[in-house]
PDB file of C-alpha atoms in Angstrom:
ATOM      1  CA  UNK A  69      64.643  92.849 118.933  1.00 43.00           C
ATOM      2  CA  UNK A  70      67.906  91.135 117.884  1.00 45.00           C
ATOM      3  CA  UNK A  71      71.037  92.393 117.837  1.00 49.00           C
ATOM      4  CA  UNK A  72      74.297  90.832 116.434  1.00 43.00           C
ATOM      5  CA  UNK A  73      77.653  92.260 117.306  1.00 46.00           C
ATOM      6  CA  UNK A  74      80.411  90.707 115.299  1.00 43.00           C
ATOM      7  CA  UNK A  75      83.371  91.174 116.752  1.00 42.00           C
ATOM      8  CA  UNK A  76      86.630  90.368 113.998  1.00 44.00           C
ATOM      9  CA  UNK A  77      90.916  90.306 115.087  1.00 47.00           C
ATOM     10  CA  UNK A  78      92.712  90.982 112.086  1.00 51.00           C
ATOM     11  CA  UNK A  79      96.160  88.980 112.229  1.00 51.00           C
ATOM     12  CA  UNK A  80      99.002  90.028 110.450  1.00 54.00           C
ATOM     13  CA  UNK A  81     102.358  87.956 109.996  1.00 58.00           C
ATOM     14  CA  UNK A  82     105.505  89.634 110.084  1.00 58.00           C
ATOM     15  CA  UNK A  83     109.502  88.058 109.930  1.00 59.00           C
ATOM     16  CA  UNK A  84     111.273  88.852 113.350  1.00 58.00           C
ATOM     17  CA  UNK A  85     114.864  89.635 113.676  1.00 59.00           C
ATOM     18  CA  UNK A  86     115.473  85.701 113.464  1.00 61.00           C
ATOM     19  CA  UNK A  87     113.457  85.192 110.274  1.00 59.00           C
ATOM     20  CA  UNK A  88     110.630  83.174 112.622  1.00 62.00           C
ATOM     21  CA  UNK A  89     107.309  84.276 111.429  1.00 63.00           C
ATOM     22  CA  UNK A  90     105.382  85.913 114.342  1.00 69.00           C
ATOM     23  CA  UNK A  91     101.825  86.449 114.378  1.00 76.00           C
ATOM     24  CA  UNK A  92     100.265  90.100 116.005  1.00 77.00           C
ATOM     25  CA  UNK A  93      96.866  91.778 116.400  1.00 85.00           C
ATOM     26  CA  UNK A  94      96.513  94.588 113.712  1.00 85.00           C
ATOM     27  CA  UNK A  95      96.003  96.980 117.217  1.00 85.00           C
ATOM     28  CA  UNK A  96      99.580  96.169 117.792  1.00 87.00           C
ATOM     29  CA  UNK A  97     100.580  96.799 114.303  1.00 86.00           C
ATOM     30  CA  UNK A  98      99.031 100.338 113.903  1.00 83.00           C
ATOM     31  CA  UNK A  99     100.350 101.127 117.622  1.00 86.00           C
ATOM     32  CA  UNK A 100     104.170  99.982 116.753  1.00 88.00           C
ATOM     33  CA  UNK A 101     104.150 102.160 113.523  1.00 87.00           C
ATOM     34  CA  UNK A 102     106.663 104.775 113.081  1.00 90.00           C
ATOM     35  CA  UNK A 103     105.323 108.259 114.087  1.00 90.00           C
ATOM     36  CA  UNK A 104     104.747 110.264 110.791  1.00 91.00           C
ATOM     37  CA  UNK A 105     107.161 112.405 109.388  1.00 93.00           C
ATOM     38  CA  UNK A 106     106.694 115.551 106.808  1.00 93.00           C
ATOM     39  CA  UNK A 107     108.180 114.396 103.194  1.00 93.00           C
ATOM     40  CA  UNK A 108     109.568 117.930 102.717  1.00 93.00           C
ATOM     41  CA  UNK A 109     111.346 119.127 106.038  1.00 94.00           C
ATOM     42  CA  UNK A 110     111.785 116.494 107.924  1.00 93.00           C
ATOM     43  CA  UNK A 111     109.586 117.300 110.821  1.00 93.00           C
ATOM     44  CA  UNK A 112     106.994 114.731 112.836  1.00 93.00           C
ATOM     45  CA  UNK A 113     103.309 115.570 113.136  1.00 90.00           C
ATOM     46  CA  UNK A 114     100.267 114.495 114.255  1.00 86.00           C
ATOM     47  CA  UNK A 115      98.307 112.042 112.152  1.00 82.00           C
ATOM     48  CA  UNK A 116      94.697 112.760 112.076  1.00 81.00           C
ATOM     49  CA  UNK A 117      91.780 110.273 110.987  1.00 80.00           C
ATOM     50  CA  UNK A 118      91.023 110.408 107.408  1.00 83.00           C
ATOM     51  CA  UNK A 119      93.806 112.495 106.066  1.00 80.00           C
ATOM     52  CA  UNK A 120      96.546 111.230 104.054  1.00 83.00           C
ATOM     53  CA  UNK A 121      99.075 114.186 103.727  1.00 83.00           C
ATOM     54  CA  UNK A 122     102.184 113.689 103.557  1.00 88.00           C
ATOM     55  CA  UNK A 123     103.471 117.544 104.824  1.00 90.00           C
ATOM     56  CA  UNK A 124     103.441 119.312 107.792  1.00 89.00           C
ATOM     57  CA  UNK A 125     100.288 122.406 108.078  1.00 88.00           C
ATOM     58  CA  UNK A 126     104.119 124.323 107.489  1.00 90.00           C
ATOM     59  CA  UNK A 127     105.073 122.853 104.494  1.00 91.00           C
ATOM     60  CA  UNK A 128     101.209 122.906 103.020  1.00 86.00           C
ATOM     61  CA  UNK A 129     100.925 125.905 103.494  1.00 87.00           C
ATOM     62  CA  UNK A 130     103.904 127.393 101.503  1.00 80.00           C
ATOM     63  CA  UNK A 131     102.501 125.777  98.802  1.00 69.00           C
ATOM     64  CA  UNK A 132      99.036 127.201  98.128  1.00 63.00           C
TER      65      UNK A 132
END
């Protein structure tokens, strides 16, 4: 039985404060993100896989 594990490092290029280029690993680009915050009040909350909202379970939840 064979069994191939690729294993891929996605770069991304981004200016520093000098204008240099600098290269980084996309696992330090999705860890230096900003923590995300509700569109509507203000308020940061916890992202969770697969779910693009952009309002707190608060702020959802006055709408419906």
């Amino acid at each position: 039985m064979l069994i191939l594990i690729y294993c891929c490092i996605t770069m991304t290029i981004s200016k520093t404060t000098e204008g240099k280029n600098m290269i980084q690993s996309s696992k330090e680009f999705f860890q230096n993100l900003p923590p995300k915050e509700c569109t509507k009040c203000g308020e940061v909350f916890e992202e969770m896989a697969e779910c693009y909202y952009h309002q707190c379970d608060k702020c959802v939840s006055e709408i419906r």
